[in-house]
PDB file of N, CA and C in Angstrom:
ATOM      1  N   MET A   1     113.137  99.140 128.228  1.00 46.00           N
ATOM      2  CA  MET A   1     113.685 100.359 127.670  1.00 46.00           C
ATOM      3  C   MET A   1     113.965 101.322 128.809  1.00 46.00           C
ATOM      4  N   GLY A   2     115.089 101.973 128.794  1.00 48.00           N
ATOM      5  CA  GLY A   2     115.492 102.879 129.859  1.00 48.00           C
ATOM      6  C   GLY A   2     114.746 104.189 129.836  1.00 48.00           C
ATOM      7  N   ASP A   3     115.075 105.014 130.768  1.00 50.00           N
ATOM      8  CA  ASP A   3     114.455 106.322 130.900  1.00 50.00           C
ATOM      9  C   ASP A   3     114.918 107.221 129.761  1.00 50.00           C
ATOM     10  N   LEU A   4     113.976 107.792 129.024  1.00 49.00           N
ATOM     11  CA  LEU A   4     114.316 108.609 127.861  1.00 49.00           C
ATOM     12  C   LEU A   4     114.873 109.972 128.229  1.00 49.00           C
ATOM     13  N   VAL A   5     114.575 110.437 129.419  1.00 51.00           N
ATOM     14  CA  VAL A   5     114.997 111.787 129.793  1.00 51.00           C
ATOM     15  C   VAL A   5     116.277 111.770 130.620  1.00 51.00           C
ATOM     16  N   CYS A   6     117.141 110.808 130.404  1.00 52.00           N
ATOM     17  CA  CYS A   6     118.406 110.757 131.133  1.00 52.00           C
ATOM     18  C   CYS A   6     119.462 111.604 130.428  1.00 52.00           C
ATOM     19  N   CYS A   7     120.589 111.746 131.049  1.00 55.00           N
ATOM     20  CA  CYS A   7     121.661 112.586 130.507  1.00 55.00           C
ATOM     21  C   CYS A   7     122.802 111.766 129.919  1.00 55.00           C
ATOM     22  N   ASP A   8     122.592 110.495 129.670  1.00 61.00           N
ATOM     23  CA  ASP A   8     123.595 109.633 129.054  1.00 61.00           C
ATOM     24  C   ASP A   8     123.929 110.169 127.657  1.00 61.00           C
ATOM     25  N   PRO A   9     125.212 110.343 127.315  1.00 60.00           N
ATOM     26  CA  PRO A   9     125.576 110.909 126.005  1.00 60.00           C
ATOM     27  C   PRO A   9     125.024 110.126 124.817  1.00 60.00           C
ATOM     28  N   LEU A  10     125.039 108.795 124.891  1.00 59.00           N
ATOM     29  CA  LEU A  10     124.489 108.007 123.792  1.00 59.00           C
ATOM     30  C   LEU A  10     122.991 108.210 123.670  1.00 59.00           C
ATOM     31  N   SER A  11     122.312 108.248 124.809  1.00 67.00           N
ATOM     32  CA  SER A  11     120.874 108.468 124.800  1.00 67.00           C
ATOM     33  C   SER A  11     120.545 109.864 124.292  1.00 67.00           C
ATOM     34  N   ALA A  12     121.327 110.842 124.696  1.00 72.00           N
ATOM     35  CA  ALA A  12     121.092 112.216 124.256  1.00 72.00           C
ATOM     36  C   ALA A  12     121.215 112.314 122.739  1.00 72.00           C
ATOM     37  N   GLU A  13     122.172 111.627 122.152  1.00 79.00           N
ATOM     38  CA  GLU A  13     122.341 111.647 120.698  1.00 79.00           C
ATOM     39  C   GLU A  13     121.190 110.926 120.001  1.00 79.00           C
ATOM     40  N   ARG A  14     120.748 109.821 120.590  1.00 78.00           N
ATOM     41  CA  ARG A  14     119.675 109.034 119.982  1.00 78.00           C
ATOM     42  C   ARG A  14     118.382 109.824 119.894  1.00 78.00           C
ATOM     43  N   TRP A  15     118.067 110.595 120.924  1.00 79.00           N
ATOM     44  CA  TRP A  15     116.792 111.309 120.993  1.00 79.00           C
ATOM     45  C   TRP A  15     116.917 112.780 120.581  1.00 79.00           C
ATOM     46  N   ARG A  16     118.040 113.153 120.000  1.00 83.00           N
ATOM     47  CA  ARG A  16     118.301 114.554 119.655  1.00 83.00           C
ATOM     48  C   ARG A  16     117.220 115.146 118.751  1.00 83.00           C
ATOM     49  N   ASP A  17     116.837 114.449 117.701  1.00 83.00           N
ATOM     50  CA  ASP A  17     115.855 114.990 116.758  1.00 83.00           C
ATOM     51  C   ASP A  17     114.464 115.098 117.379  1.00 83.00           C
ATOM     52  N   ILE A  18     114.096 114.117 118.198  1.00 81.00           N
ATOM     53  CA  ILE A  18     112.794 114.180 118.872  1.00 81.00           C
ATOM     54  C   ILE A  18     112.782 115.345 119.854  1.00 81.00           C
ATOM     55  N   ARG A  19     113.876 115.515 120.593  1.00 83.00           N
ATOM     56  CA  ARG A  19     113.952 116.631 121.543  1.00 83.00           C
ATOM     57  C   ARG A  19     113.877 117.980 120.824  1.00 83.00           C
ATOM     58  N   ARG A  20     114.403 118.033 119.632  1.00 84.00           N
ATOM     59  CA  ARG A  20     114.338 119.275 118.855  1.00 84.00           C
ATOM     60  C   ARG A  20     112.875 119.655 118.603  1.00 84.00           C
ATOM     61  N   LEU A  21     112.017 118.666 118.441  1.00 83.00           N
ATOM     62  CA  LEU A  21     110.594 118.927 118.229  1.00 83.00           C
ATOM     63  C   LEU A  21     109.850 119.220 119.523  1.00 83.00           C
ATOM     64  N   THR A  22     110.221 118.542 120.606  1.00 85.00           N
ATOM     65  CA  THR A  22     109.452 118.663 121.849  1.00 85.00           C
ATOM     66  C   THR A  22     109.931 119.766 122.774  1.00 85.00           C
ATOM     67  N   ASP A  23     111.171 120.206 122.625  1.00 86.00           N
ATOM     68  CA  ASP A  23     111.731 121.180 123.567  1.00 86.00           C
ATOM     69  C   ASP A  23     111.793 122.606 123.030  1.00 86.00           C
ATOM     70  N   ARG A  24     111.399 122.806 121.767  1.00 86.00           N
ATOM     71  CA  ARG A  24     111.488 124.150 121.193  1.00 86.00           C
ATOM     72  C   ARG A  24     110.142 124.584 120.625  1.00 86.00           C
ATOM     73  N   ALA A  25     109.908 125.888 120.654  1.00 88.00           N
ATOM     74  CA  ALA A  25     108.699 126.441 120.049  1.00 88.00           C
ATOM     75  C   ALA A  25     108.825 126.395 118.530  1.00 88.00           C
ATOM     76  N   SER A  26     107.689 126.381 117.855  1.00 87.00           N
ATOM     77  CA  SER A  26     107.680 126.333 116.397  1.00 87.00           C
ATOM     78  C   SER A  26     106.504 127.145 115.878  1.00 87.00           C
ATOM     79  N   PRO A  27     106.667 127.826 114.764  1.00 89.00           N
ATOM     80  CA  PRO A  27     105.538 128.558 114.200  1.00 89.00           C
ATOM     81  C   PRO A  27     104.444 127.620 113.684  1.00 89.00           C
ATOM     82  N   TYR A  28     104.755 126.337 113.530  1.00 87.00           N
ATOM     83  CA  TYR A  28     103.786 125.366 113.025  1.00 87.00           C
ATOM     84  C   TYR A  28     103.064 124.613 114.143  1.00 87.00           C
ATOM     85  N   ALA A  29     103.456 124.832 115.381  1.00 86.00           N
ATOM     86  CA  ALA A  29     102.830 124.145 116.514  1.00 86.00           C
ATOM     87  C   ALA A  29     101.490 124.803 116.835  1.00 86.00           C
ATOM     88  N   VAL A  30     100.627 124.038 117.473  1.00 88.00           N
ATOM     89  CA  VAL A  30      99.349 124.602 117.909  1.00 88.00           C
ATOM     90  C   VAL A  30      99.616 125.679 118.952  1.00 88.00           C
ATOM     91  N   PRO A  31      98.742 126.674 119.072  1.00 89.00           N
ATOM     92  CA  PRO A  31      99.007 127.809 119.966  1.00 89.00           C
ATOM     93  C   PRO A  31      99.219 127.424 121.435  1.00 89.00           C
ATOM     94  N   TRP A  32      98.589 126.360 121.903  1.00 90.00           N
ATOM     95  CA  TRP A  32      98.693 125.998 123.319  1.00 90.00           C
ATOM     96  C   TRP A  32      99.893 125.104 123.628  1.00 90.00           C
ATOM     97  N   PHE A  33     100.717 124.792 122.643  1.00 89.00           N
ATOM     98  CA  PHE A  33     101.899 123.957 122.873  1.00 89.00           C
ATOM     99  C   PHE A  33     102.924 124.709 123.707  1.00 89.00           C
ATOM    100  N   GLU A  34     103.390 124.064 124.770  1.00 89.00           N
ATOM    101  CA  GLU A  34     104.436 124.628 125.617  1.00 89.00           C
ATOM    102  C   GLU A  34     105.660 123.719 125.533  1.00 89.00           C
ATOM    103  N   PRO A  35     106.748 124.200 124.921  1.00 88.00           N
ATOM    104  CA  PRO A  35     107.941 123.365 124.811  1.00 88.00           C
ATOM    105  C   PRO A  35     108.565 123.093 126.173  1.00 88.00           C
ATOM    106  N   GLY A  36     109.159 121.915 126.318  1.00 87.00           N
ATOM    107  CA  GLY A  36     109.837 121.574 127.557  1.00 87.00           C
ATOM    108  C   GLY A  36     110.141 120.095 127.636  1.00 87.00           C
ATOM    109  N   PRO A  37     110.980 119.707 128.585  1.00 84.00           N
ATOM    110  CA  PRO A  37     111.388 118.303 128.708  1.00 84.00           C
ATOM    111  C   PRO A  37     110.251 117.371 129.121  1.00 84.00           C
ATOM    112  N   GLU A  38     109.191 117.912 129.705  1.00 87.00           N
ATOM    113  CA  GLU A  38     108.074 117.051 130.110  1.00 87.00           C
ATOM    114  C   GLU A  38     107.356 116.457 128.898  1.00 87.00           C
ATOM    115  N   ASN A  39     107.517 117.051 127.726  1.00 85.00           N
ATOM    116  CA  ASN A  39     106.900 116.501 126.514  1.00 85.00           C
ATOM    117  C   ASN A  39     107.506 115.151 126.151  1.00 85.00           C
ATOM    118  N   MET A  40     108.782 114.989 126.371  1.00 82.00           N
ATOM    119  CA  MET A  40     109.444 113.714 126.082  1.00 82.00           C
ATOM    120  C   MET A  40     108.912 112.628 127.013  1.00 82.00           C
ATOM    121  N   ALA A  41     108.702 112.979 128.274  1.00 82.00           N
ATOM    122  CA  ALA A  41     108.142 112.014 129.224  1.00 82.00           C
ATOM    123  C   ALA A  41     106.707 111.657 128.841  1.00 82.00           C
ATOM    124  N   ALA A  42     105.974 112.617 128.285  1.00 85.00           N
ATOM    125  CA  ALA A  42     104.601 112.351 127.860  1.00 85.00           C
ATOM    126  C   ALA A  42     104.565 111.341 126.713  1.00 85.00           C
ATOM    127  N   LEU A  43     105.582 111.348 125.858  1.00 79.00           N
ATOM    128  CA  LEU A  43     105.646 110.366 124.774  1.00 79.00           C
ATOM    129  C   LEU A  43     105.694 108.943 125.319  1.00 79.00           C
ATOM    130  N   GLN A  44     106.406 108.766 126.423  1.00 78.00           N
ATOM    131  CA  GLN A  44     106.519 107.434 127.020  1.00 78.00           C
ATOM    132  C   GLN A  44     105.179 106.948 127.551  1.00 78.00           C
ATOM    133  N   LYS A  45     104.340 107.849 128.023  1.00 86.00           N
ATOM    134  CA  LYS A  45     103.086 107.462 128.660  1.00 86.00           C
ATOM    135  C   LYS A  45     101.932 107.304 127.676  1.00 86.00           C
ATOM    136  N   MET A  46     102.026 107.879 126.486  1.00 89.00           N
ATOM    137  CA  MET A  46     100.935 107.824 125.512  1.00 89.00           C
ATOM    138  C   MET A  46     100.712 106.414 125.011  1.00 89.00           C
ATOM    139  N   ARG A  47      99.438 106.132 124.703  1.00 93.00           N
ATOM    140  CA  ARG A  47      99.102 104.861 124.071  1.00 93.00           C
ATOM    141  C   ARG A  47      98.754 105.140 122.622  1.00 93.00           C
ATOM    142  N   VAL A  48      99.267 104.304 121.742  1.00 93.00           N
ATOM    143  CA  VAL A  48      99.037 104.453 120.307  1.00 93.00           C
ATOM    144  C   VAL A  48      98.395 103.168 119.799  1.00 93.00           C
ATOM    145  N   LEU A  49      97.336 103.315 118.998  1.00 95.00           N
ATOM    146  CA  LEU A  49      96.682 102.164 118.384  1.00 95.00           C
ATOM    147  C   LEU A  49      96.968 102.183 116.892  1.00 95.00           C
ATOM    148  N   VAL A  50      97.522 101.088 116.384  1.00 94.00           N
ATOM    149  CA  VAL A  50      97.774 100.936 114.955  1.00 94.00           C
ATOM    150  C   VAL A  50      96.878  99.809 114.461  1.00 94.00           C
ATOM    151  N   VAL A  51      96.018 100.133 113.490  1.00 93.00           N
ATOM    152  CA  VAL A  51      95.123  99.131 112.916  1.00 93.00           C
ATOM    153  C   VAL A  51      95.721  98.682 111.593  1.00 93.00           C
ATOM    154  N   GLY A  52      96.119  97.434 111.544  1.00 89.00           N
ATOM    155  CA  GLY A  52      96.740  96.873 110.345  1.00 89.00           C
ATOM    156  C   GLY A  52      98.252  96.924 110.445  1.00 89.00           C
ATOM    157  N   ALA A  53      98.877  95.788 110.275  1.00 87.00           N
ATOM    158  CA  ALA A  53     100.337  95.724 110.352  1.00 87.00           C
ATOM    159  C   ALA A  53     100.900  95.159 109.056  1.00 87.00           C
ATOM    160  N   GLY A  54     100.293  95.566 107.940  1.00 84.00           N
ATOM    161  CA  GLY A  54     100.775  95.123 106.633  1.00 84.00           C
ATOM    162  C   GLY A  54     102.011  95.901 106.231  1.00 84.00           C
ATOM    163  N   GLY A  55     102.148  96.159 104.944  1.00 84.00           N
ATOM    164  CA  GLY A  55     103.336  96.844 104.432  1.00 84.00           C
ATOM    165  C   GLY A  55     103.554  98.210 105.054  1.00 84.00           C
ATOM    166  N   LEU A  56     102.525  99.067 105.066  1.00 87.00           N
ATOM    167  CA  LEU A  56     102.666 100.404 105.652  1.00 87.00           C
ATOM    168  C   LEU A  56     102.627 100.361 107.173  1.00 87.00           C
ATOM    169  N   GLY A  57     101.741  99.538 107.727  1.00 87.00           N
ATOM    170  CA  GLY A  57     101.619  99.451 109.178  1.00 87.00           C
ATOM    171  C   GLY A  57     102.878  98.937 109.844  1.00 87.00           C
ATOM    172  N   CYS A  58     103.552  98.005 109.204  1.00 90.00           N
ATOM    173  CA  CYS A  58     104.793  97.452 109.748  1.00 90.00           C
ATOM    174  C   CYS A  58     105.857  98.537 109.860  1.00 90.00           C
ATOM    175  N   GLU A  59     105.973  99.356 108.830  1.00 93.00           N
ATOM    176  CA  GLU A  59     106.947 100.456 108.845  1.00 93.00           C
ATOM    177  C   GLU A  59     106.557 101.500 109.893  1.00 93.00           C
ATOM    178  N   LEU A  60     105.264 101.772 110.005  1.00 92.00           N
ATOM    179  CA  LEU A  60     104.782 102.726 111.004  1.00 92.00           C
ATOM    180  C   LEU A  60     105.072 102.234 112.419  1.00 92.00           C
ATOM    181  N   LEU A  61     104.864 100.944 112.665  1.00 93.00           N
ATOM    182  CA  LEU A  61     105.152 100.374 113.982  1.00 93.00           C
ATOM    183  C   LEU A  61     106.627 100.520 114.334  1.00 93.00           C
ATOM    184  N   LYS A  62     107.484 100.252 113.378  1.00 93.00           N
ATOM    185  CA  LYS A  62     108.928 100.394 113.608  1.00 93.00           C
ATOM    186  C   LYS A  62     109.272 101.831 113.961  1.00 93.00           C
ATOM    187  N   ASN A  63     108.737 102.778 113.192  1.00 91.00           N
ATOM    188  CA  ASN A  63     109.040 104.191 113.434  1.00 91.00           C
ATOM    189  C   ASN A  63     108.502 104.675 114.772  1.00 91.00           C
ATOM    190  N   LEU A  64     107.314 104.218 115.162  1.00 90.00           N
ATOM    191  CA  LEU A  64     106.763 104.598 116.466  1.00 90.00           C
ATOM    192  C   LEU A  64     107.645 104.075 117.596  1.00 90.00           C
ATOM    193  N   ALA A  65     108.063 102.824 117.487  1.00 89.00           N
ATOM    194  CA  ALA A  65     108.911 102.237 118.531  1.00 89.00           C
ATOM    195  C   ALA A  65     110.250 102.957 118.624  1.00 89.00           C
ATOM    196  N   LEU A  66     110.839 103.283 117.492  1.00 86.00           N
ATOM    197  CA  LEU A  66     112.125 103.976 117.506  1.00 86.00           C
ATOM    198  C   LEU A  66     112.000 105.436 117.926  1.00 86.00           C
ATOM    199  N   SER A  67     110.782 105.982 117.857  1.00 81.00           N
ATOM    200  CA  SER A  67     110.563 107.378 118.251  1.00 81.00           C
ATOM    201  C   SER A  67     110.341 107.538 119.747  1.00 81.00           C
ATOM    202  N   GLY A  68     110.260 106.445 120.486  1.00 78.00           N
ATOM    203  CA  GLY A  68     110.139 106.548 121.929  1.00 78.00           C
ATOM    204  C   GLY A  68     108.795 106.146 122.494  1.00 78.00           C
ATOM    205  N   PHE A  69     107.826 105.818 121.646  1.00 85.00           N
ATOM    206  CA  PHE A  69     106.529 105.371 122.151  1.00 85.00           C
ATOM    207  C   PHE A  69     106.696 103.975 122.733  1.00 85.00           C
ATOM    208  N   GLN A  70     106.178 103.773 123.948  1.00 86.00           N
ATOM    209  CA  GLN A  70     106.346 102.482 124.612  1.00 86.00           C
ATOM    210  C   GLN A  70     105.054 101.681 124.687  1.00 86.00           C
ATOM    211  N   ASN A  71     103.906 102.332 124.615  1.00 92.00           N
ATOM    212  CA  ASN A  71     102.616 101.653 124.719  1.00 92.00           C
ATOM    213  C   ASN A  71     101.947 101.638 123.353  1.00 92.00           C
ATOM    214  N   ILE A  72     102.263 100.634 122.558  1.00 94.00           N
ATOM    215  CA  ILE A  72     101.732 100.519 121.200  1.00 94.00           C
ATOM    216  C   ILE A  72     100.848  99.279 121.137  1.00 94.00           C
ATOM    217  N   ASP A  73      99.578  99.481 120.767  1.00 95.00           N
ATOM    218  CA  ASP A  73      98.642  98.380 120.581  1.00 95.00           C
ATOM    219  C   ASP A  73      98.438  98.174 119.088  1.00 95.00           C
ATOM    220  N   VAL A  74      98.364  96.915 118.676  1.00 94.00           N
ATOM    221  CA  VAL A  74      98.236  96.584 117.257  1.00 94.00           C
ATOM    222  C   VAL A  74      97.010  95.702 117.062  1.00 94.00           C
ATOM    223  N   ILE A  75      96.190  96.065 116.073  1.00 93.00           N
ATOM    224  CA  ILE A  75      95.069  95.227 115.654  1.00 93.00           C
ATOM    225  C   ILE A  75      95.322  94.856 114.205  1.00 93.00           C
ATOM    226  N   ASP A  76      95.430  93.563 113.941  1.00 90.00           N
ATOM    227  CA  ASP A  76      95.637  93.086 112.576  1.00 90.00           C
ATOM    228  C   ASP A  76      94.862  91.791 112.423  1.00 90.00           C
ATOM    229  N   MET A  77      93.873  91.790 111.556  1.00 87.00           N
ATOM    230  CA  MET A  77      92.985  90.644 111.409  1.00 87.00           C
ATOM    231  C   MET A  77      93.443  89.661 110.326  1.00 87.00           C
ATOM    232  N   ASP A  78      94.595  89.887 109.741  1.00 84.00           N
ATOM    233  CA  ASP A  78      95.090  88.981 108.702  1.00 84.00           C
ATOM    234  C   ASP A  78      95.510  87.645 109.300  1.00 84.00           C
ATOM    235  N   THR A  79      95.436  86.628 108.473  1.00 81.00           N
ATOM    236  CA  THR A  79      95.960  85.320 108.864  1.00 81.00           C
ATOM    237  C   THR A  79      97.198  85.037 108.017  1.00 81.00           C
ATOM    238  N   ILE A  80      98.066  84.232 108.540  1.00 76.00           N
ATOM    239  CA  ILE A  80      99.322  83.925 107.859  1.00 76.00           C
ATOM    240  C   ILE A  80      99.223  82.527 107.264  1.00 76.00           C
ATOM    241  N   ASP A  81      99.495  82.414 105.977  1.00 77.00           N
ATOM    242  CA  ASP A  81      99.553  81.105 105.329  1.00 77.00           C
ATOM    243  C   ASP A  81     100.855  80.423 105.694  1.00 77.00           C
ATOM    244  N   VAL A  82     100.797  79.126 105.880  1.00 80.00           N
ATOM    245  CA  VAL A  82     102.000  78.366 106.185  1.00 80.00           C
ATOM    246  C   VAL A  82     102.994  78.485 105.031  1.00 80.00           C
ATOM    247  N   SER A  83     102.496  78.632 103.812  1.00 79.00           N
ATOM    248  CA  SER A  83     103.386  78.728 102.652  1.00 79.00           C
ATOM    249  C   SER A  83     104.177  80.037 102.641  1.00 79.00           C
ATOM    250  N   ASN A  84     103.754  81.040 103.411  1.00 69.00           N
ATOM    251  CA  ASN A  84     104.460  82.320 103.464  1.00 69.00           C
ATOM    252  C   ASN A  84     105.542  82.359 104.534  1.00 69.00           C
ATOM    253  N   LEU A  85     105.664  81.310 105.307  1.00 68.00           N
ATOM    254  CA  LEU A  85     106.652  81.315 106.392  1.00 68.00           C
ATOM    255  C   LEU A  85     108.001  80.856 105.925  1.00 68.00           C
TER     256      LEU A  85
END
């Protein structure tokens, strides 16, 4: 995955909504939040743990990946039946 903080027009459009959250102040943000482009870079470095990749977990994993998180760990103890393949 390429650098999220580049100036490529396609990339800028893809991350527009996320940047709207990370680059602007909000009355709903915690008091110590400082908006800026470094927040987008912090998303790339964060590690996220998802426990369970069933119906809800699968959708959550997709959304995390599309939101720019690159370090996603998954724990799922289910086994797959051959009849389900």
